Each structure stands twice: as structure tokens, then as C-alpha cells.
mmCIF file of C-alpha atoms and ligand atoms in Angstrom:
data_model
loop_
_atom_site.group_PDB
_atom_site.id
_atom_site.type_symbol
_atom_site.label_atom_id
_atom_site.label_comp_id
_atom_site.label_asym_id
_atom_site.label_seq_id
_atom_site.Cartn_x
_atom_site.Cartn_y
_atom_site.Cartn_z
ATOM 1 C CA MET A 7 -6.274 1.312 -17.618
ATOM 2 C CA ARG A 8 -3.505 3.873 -18.093
ATOM 3 C CA LEU A 9 -2.683 3.931 -14.439
ATOM 4 C CA LEU A 10 -2.795 0.128 -14.260
ATOM 5 C CA GLY A 11 -0.226 -0.083 -17.109
ATOM 6 C CA TYR A 12 1.902 2.534 -15.448
ATOM 7 C CA MET A 13 1.836 0.755 -12.096
ATOM 8 C CA THR A 14 2.608 -2.600 -13.688
ATOM 9 C CA ALA A 15 5.552 -1.010 -15.518
ATOM 10 C CA LEU A 16 6.713 0.687 -12.324
ATOM 11 C CA PHE A 17 6.500 -2.549 -10.348
ATOM 12 C CA MET A 18 8.438 -4.381 -13.118
ATOM 13 C CA VAL A 19 11.107 -1.790 -13.426
ATOM 14 C CA CYS A 20 11.573 -1.600 -9.665
ATOM 15 C CA ALA A 21 11.638 -5.402 -9.371
ATOM 16 C CA SER A 22 14.275 -5.727 -12.088
ATOM 17 C CA THR A 23 16.644 -2.922 -10.992
ATOM 18 C CA PRO A 24 16.736 -3.340 -7.206
ATOM 19 C CA LEU A 25 20.382 -2.375 -6.733
ATOM 20 C CA ALA A 26 20.250 0.875 -8.676
ATOM 21 C CA ILE A 27 17.178 1.970 -6.786
ATOM 22 C CA ALA A 28 18.441 0.837 -3.458
ATOM 23 C CA GLN A 29 21.623 2.860 -4.144
ATOM 24 C CA SER A 30 19.764 5.914 -5.301
ATOM 25 C CA GLY A 31 17.800 5.852 -2.104
ATOM 26 C CA MET A 32 21.026 5.979 -0.157
ATOM 27 C CA ASN A 33 22.091 9.524 -0.843
ATOM 28 C CA ALA A 34 20.762 10.948 2.467
ATOM 29 C CA ALA A 35 23.811 10.055 4.403
ATOM 30 C CA ILE A 36 26.711 8.396 2.532
ATOM 31 C CA ASP A 37 28.359 6.978 5.667
ATOM 32 C CA ASP A 38 25.262 5.756 7.258
ATOM 33 C CA PRO A 39 22.797 4.379 4.655
ATOM 34 C CA TYR A 40 19.492 3.252 6.063
ATOM 35 C CA VAL A 41 17.551 0.677 4.232
ATOM 36 C CA PRO A 42 14.274 -0.112 5.975
ATOM 37 C CA ARG A 43 13.697 -3.761 6.798
ATOM 38 C CA LEU A 44 10.933 -5.426 4.769
ATOM 39 C CA ALA A 45 8.908 -6.059 7.932
ATOM 40 C CA ASP A 46 9.243 -2.299 8.778
ATOM 41 C CA ILE A 47 7.906 -1.348 5.322
ATOM 42 C CA MET A 48 5.112 -3.806 5.794
ATOM 43 C CA SER A 49 4.245 -2.222 9.093
ATOM 44 C CA ILE A 50 3.829 1.068 7.298
ATOM 45 C CA VAL A 51 1.819 -0.739 4.613
ATOM 46 C CA GLN A 52 -0.449 -2.017 7.387
ATOM 47 C CA LEU A 53 -0.913 1.452 8.788
ATOM 48 C CA ARG A 54 -1.892 2.836 5.437
ATOM 49 C CA HIS A 55 -4.145 -0.106 4.688
ATOM 50 C CA MET A 56 -6.025 0.829 7.743
ATOM 51 C CA LYS A 57 -6.066 4.568 7.157
ATOM 52 C CA LEU A 58 -7.186 3.975 3.565
ATOM 53 C CA TRP A 59 -10.132 2.039 4.852
ATOM 54 C CA PHE A 60 -11.190 4.528 7.331
ATOM 55 C CA ALA A 61 -10.784 7.448 4.924
ATOM 56 C CA GLY A 62 -12.685 5.674 2.189
ATOM 57 C CA SER A 63 -15.511 4.521 4.399
ATOM 58 C CA SER A 64 -15.948 7.927 6.150
ATOM 59 C CA PRO A 65 -16.067 8.832 3.135
ATOM 60 C CA ASN A 66 -13.168 11.284 2.828
ATOM 61 C CA TRP A 67 -12.141 10.834 -0.802
ATOM 62 C CA GLU A 68 -9.353 13.394 -0.710
ATOM 63 C CA LEU A 69 -7.718 11.590 2.277
ATOM 64 C CA ALA A 70 -8.354 8.179 0.687
ATOM 65 C CA ALA A 71 -6.558 9.345 -2.490
ATOM 66 C CA TYR A 72 -3.648 10.487 -0.446
ATOM 67 C CA GLU A 73 -3.420 7.250 1.563
ATOM 68 C CA LEU A 74 -3.690 5.179 -1.634
ATOM 69 C CA ARG A 75 -0.703 7.079 -3.069
ATOM 70 C CA ARG A 76 1.269 6.503 0.041
ATOM 71 C CA LEU A 77 0.346 2.837 0.141
ATOM 72 C CA LYS A 78 1.468 2.415 -3.457
ATOM 73 C CA ALA A 79 4.807 4.062 -2.696
ATOM 74 C CA SER A 80 5.459 1.714 0.191
ATOM 75 C CA LEU A 81 4.684 -1.288 -2.002
ATOM 76 C CA VAL A 82 7.030 0.023 -4.698
ATOM 77 C CA ASP A 83 9.720 0.475 -1.997
ATOM 78 C CA ALA A 84 9.181 -3.124 -0.858
ATOM 79 C CA ALA A 85 9.490 -4.458 -4.433
ATOM 80 C CA SER A 86 12.523 -2.351 -5.317
ATOM 81 C CA LEU A 87 14.516 -2.936 -2.151
ATOM 82 C CA TYR A 88 13.696 -6.622 -1.768
ATOM 83 C CA PRO A 89 13.984 -8.354 -5.201
ATOM 84 C CA GLY A 90 13.412 -11.724 -3.447
ATOM 85 C CA ILE A 91 9.726 -10.888 -3.409
ATOM 86 C CA PRO A 92 8.153 -12.564 -6.393
ATOM 87 C CA ALA A 93 7.356 -9.865 -8.957
ATOM 88 C CA THR A 94 4.049 -11.586 -9.766
ATOM 89 C CA SER A 95 2.830 -11.203 -6.195
ATOM 90 C CA VAL A 96 3.495 -7.414 -6.412
ATOM 91 C CA THR A 97 1.821 -6.993 -9.868
ATOM 92 C CA THR A 98 -1.297 -8.742 -8.628
ATOM 93 C CA MET A 99 -1.709 -5.707 -6.363
ATOM 94 C CA ALA A 100 -1.989 -3.353 -9.389
ATOM 95 C CA ALA A 101 -5.549 -4.425 -10.354
ATOM 96 C CA PRO A 102 -7.162 -3.846 -6.906
ATOM 97 C CA VAL A 103 -5.129 -0.576 -6.432
ATOM 98 C CA GLN A 104 -6.463 0.568 -9.851
ATOM 99 C CA SER A 105 -10.066 -0.269 -8.819
ATOM 100 C CA ILE A 106 -9.694 1.584 -5.591
ATOM 101 C CA ALA A 107 -8.344 4.599 -7.528
ATOM 102 C CA GLU A 108 -11.359 4.496 -9.773
ATOM 103 C CA ALA A 109 -13.800 4.104 -6.855
ATOM 104 C CA ILE A 110 -12.207 7.194 -5.195
ATOM 105 C CA GLU A 111 -12.459 9.077 -8.463
ATOM 106 C CA ALA A 112 -16.115 8.091 -8.857
ATOM 107 C CA LYS A 113 -16.798 8.610 -5.124
ATOM 108 C CA ASP A 114 -18.358 5.172 -5.123
ATOM 109 C CA SER A 115 -18.496 3.639 -1.672
ATOM 110 C CA GLN A 116 -19.744 0.285 -2.826
ATOM 111 C CA LYS A 117 -16.938 -0.139 -5.360
ATOM 112 C CA PHE A 118 -14.454 1.130 -2.838
ATOM 113 C CA ALA A 119 -15.493 -1.569 -0.317
ATOM 114 C CA THR A 120 -15.289 -4.339 -2.972
ATOM 115 C CA ALA A 121 -11.870 -3.202 -4.301
ATOM 116 C CA PHE A 122 -10.591 -2.841 -0.793
ATOM 117 C CA GLY A 123 -11.576 -6.452 -0.052
ATOM 118 C CA ASP A 124 -9.771 -7.566 -3.246
ATOM 119 C CA LEU A 125 -6.678 -5.614 -2.181
ATOM 120 C CA THR A 126 -6.672 -7.403 1.174
ATOM 121 C CA VAL A 127 -6.990 -10.817 -0.539
ATOM 122 C CA ALA A 128 -3.942 -9.849 -2.621
ATOM 123 C CA CYS A 129 -1.984 -8.933 0.529
ATOM 124 C CA ASN A 130 -2.636 -12.402 1.925
ATOM 125 C CA ALA A 131 -1.888 -14.057 -1.447
ATOM 126 C CA CYS A 132 1.677 -12.722 -1.286
ATOM 127 C CA HIS A 133 2.057 -13.620 2.338
ATOM 128 C CA GLN A 134 1.005 -17.166 1.498
ATOM 129 C CA SER A 135 3.245 -17.481 -1.540
ATOM 130 C CA ILE A 136 6.327 -16.331 0.464
ATOM 131 C CA GLY A 137 5.983 -18.558 3.543
ATOM 132 C CA ARG A 138 4.256 -16.042 5.696
ATOM 133 C CA SER A 139 0.754 -17.489 5.714
ATOM 134 C CA PHE A 140 0.560 -16.763 9.402
ATOM 135 C CA ILE A 141 0.387 -13.034 8.593
ATOM 136 C CA VAL A 142 -3.302 -12.685 7.741
ATOM 137 C CA MET A 143 -4.826 -9.269 6.889
ATOM 138 C CA ARG A 144 -8.528 -8.401 6.961
ATOM 139 C CA VAL A 145 -10.711 -5.356 6.502
ATOM 140 C CA PRO A 146 -10.238 -3.407 9.746
ATOM 141 C CA THR A 147 -13.189 -3.196 12.127
ATOM 142 C CA ALA A 148 -12.252 -0.284 14.433
ATOM 143 C CA SER A 149 -9.731 2.668 14.032
ATOM 144 C CA PRO A 150 -6.757 2.589 16.349
ATOM 145 C CA PHE A 151 -6.068 6.215 15.224
ATOM 146 C CA SER A 152 -7.816 8.156 17.990
ATOM 147 C CA ASP A 153 -5.622 11.229 17.282
ATOM 148 C CA GLN A 154 -6.799 11.589 13.617
ATOM 149 C CA VAL A 155 -10.108 12.691 12.311
ATOM 150 C CA PHE A 156 -11.287 10.728 9.230
ATOM 151 C CA PRO A 157 -14.583 12.318 8.089
ATOM 152 C CA PRO A 158 -14.041 15.368 5.824
ATOM 153 C CA GLN A 159 -13.984 18.658 7.734
ATOM 154 C CA PRO A 160 -15.254 22.049 6.607
ATOM 155 C CA LYS A 161 -12.368 23.933 4.987
HETATM 156 C C1 LIG B 25 4.649 -9.017 -2.758
HETATM 157 C C2 LIG B 25 4.544 -9.632 -1.430
HETATM 158 C C3 LIG B 25 3.707 -8.893 -0.389
HETATM 159 C C4 LIG B 25 2.603 -8.106 -0.528
HETATM 160 C C5 LIG B 25 1.907 -7.754 -1.784
HETATM 161 C C6 LIG B 25 2.247 -7.680 0.803
HETATM 162 N N1 LIG B 25 3.112 -8.190 1.670
HETATM 163 FE FE1 LIG B 25 2.997 -7.893 3.684
HETATM 164 N N2 LIG B 25 4.676 -8.986 3.901
HETATM 165 C C7 LIG B 25 5.475 -9.596 2.944
HETATM 166 C C8 LIG B 25 6.556 -10.334 3.499
HETATM 167 C C9 LIG B 25 7.622 -11.059 2.778
HETATM 168 C C10 LIG B 25 6.498 -10.115 4.873
HETATM 169 C C11 LIG B 25 7.442 -10.686 5.956
HETATM 170 C C12 LIG B 25 8.628 -9.675 6.153
HETATM 171 C C13 LIG B 25 9.678 -10.306 7.078
HETATM 172 O O1 LIG B 25 9.307 -11.275 7.774
HETATM 173 O O2 LIG B 25 10.753 -9.844 7.170
HETATM 174 C C14 LIG B 25 5.326 -9.276 5.180
HETATM 175 C C15 LIG B 25 4.906 -8.856 6.372
HETATM 176 C C16 LIG B 25 3.767 -8.150 6.668
HETATM 177 C C17 LIG B 25 3.317 -7.757 7.907
HETATM 178 C C18 LIG B 25 4.048 -8.114 9.264
HETATM 179 C C19 LIG B 25 4.915 -6.965 9.718
HETATM 180 C C20 LIG B 25 5.239 -7.047 11.186
HETATM 181 O O3 LIG B 25 6.323 -6.619 11.565
HETATM 182 O O4 LIG B 25 4.380 -7.490 11.992
HETATM 183 C C21 LIG B 25 2.191 -6.996 7.804
HETATM 184 C C22 LIG B 25 1.325 -6.443 8.868
HETATM 185 C C23 LIG B 25 1.944 -6.981 6.396
HETATM 186 N N3 LIG B 25 2.895 -7.696 5.716
HETATM 187 C C24 LIG B 25 0.837 -6.292 5.844
HETATM 188 C C25 LIG B 25 0.634 -6.226 4.432
HETATM 189 C C26 LIG B 25 -0.571 -5.605 3.926
HETATM 190 C C27 LIG B 25 -1.617 -4.880 4.610
HETATM 191 C C28 LIG B 25 -0.528 -5.778 2.515
HETATM 192 C C29 LIG B 25 -1.452 -5.329 1.464
HETATM 193 C C30 LIG B 25 -1.820 -3.922 1.462
HETATM 194 C C31 LIG B 25 0.756 -6.563 2.340
HETATM 195 N N4 LIG B 25 1.332 -6.821 3.459
HETATM 196 C C32 LIG B 25 1.196 -6.939 1.009
HETATM 197 C C33 LIG B 25 5.134 -9.590 1.565
HETATM 198 C C34 LIG B 25 4.058 -8.886 1.033
#
């Protein structure tokens, strides 16, 4: 519950102060600020959505936790840089993200799979609400990442 509250607050803060955050992200090169396009952030979200699935279903909980953090960060970037995205569509992501975090913590594969399905429904809900109903996500069926090992390896 604590994480959910935190995420919701984070999403709300980011959604309401887009300019300040966009500017604070611009300190890498003053003359040549780079703000990623929303579709580019979403392509990274897509990549992490897939990696999260293959990590969690391997199961490699450590990698899954990492990918979930990265996925959250990309969603926060999207909300902060693109205030035109309805805040409610972003906050609806918070509940499934929290459930996935709990499943990872509990190493619960069943809960992970259910929560991942809910997350994917929430991706599509935003796409539908924003005139992009032709972008339809689903639970991935085969990994395109032949250069990355998903099952946990001996340390
Ligand atoms: C709050 C709204 C919102 C949420 C949540 C959201 N998206 Fe998107 N997504 C968009 C918008 C808006 C676009 C279209 C961007 C554009 O056309 O410039 C988009 C585009 C995309 C694209 C197309 C990118 C491309 O260049 O082909 C993919 C893939 C995508 N989203 C994946 C996801 C996944 C996976 C999730 C869930 C983990 C997700 N999105 C959650 C708003 C959202």
C-alpha cells in the first residue's frame, strides 16, 4: 500500500509539474536539449514490458524487480514530459505495478502472471482513451532477446 501511495503521488506530481521536470531533465547539454518523443519512450516501455515478462516467468525475480523499476521510470518520464496524457490513465497503472511488485517480493508466479495481465489491460486502456486503440499490447509469447539470458544464473 505504501508503494502504491508513493507511485500515485509521484505520478500526480509529475503530471502537474511537467515543465519544471522537463527543464530539470535538460541539463545534460544546454545548447542541445533532447526530449524523447512519446512514441520513443513507449518503445522502451514495450521493450521493458517484454523483458519483465520473460524475467518473471523464468522466474528470475531479481531481474524482474529491476525491469519493473525501469518500466516505472519510463512511465513516469512519459507522464512528466507529456502532460497531455490524462493523469487518470497513468494512475491506473499504479495498482497493477504494485501487484507485480508484491508478486516479485513473494516470488509468486501465479500472482505475477495475473498482475502482468492486468498491467497489459491498463496499457491498452490508455491507448484506447487517447485515440491509439490500434496500438494493442498483449502478454508476449516468445522472447525476441536472443542475446540475453533470462533464467537466473549461478553467481
Ligand atoms: C497514460 C497513457 C499510456 C499508457 C499507460 C501506456 N501508453 Fe503506450 N502509448 C501512449 C500514447 C499516447 C502512444 C502514442 C504516441 C505517439 O503516437 O506519439 C503510445 C504508444 C505506444 C506504442 C507504439 C510505439 C511505436 O513507436 O510503435 C507502444 C508499443 C506502447 N505504447 C506500449 C505500451 C505499453 C507496453 C504500455 C504498458 C506497459 C503502455 N504503452 C502504456 C500512451 C500510453
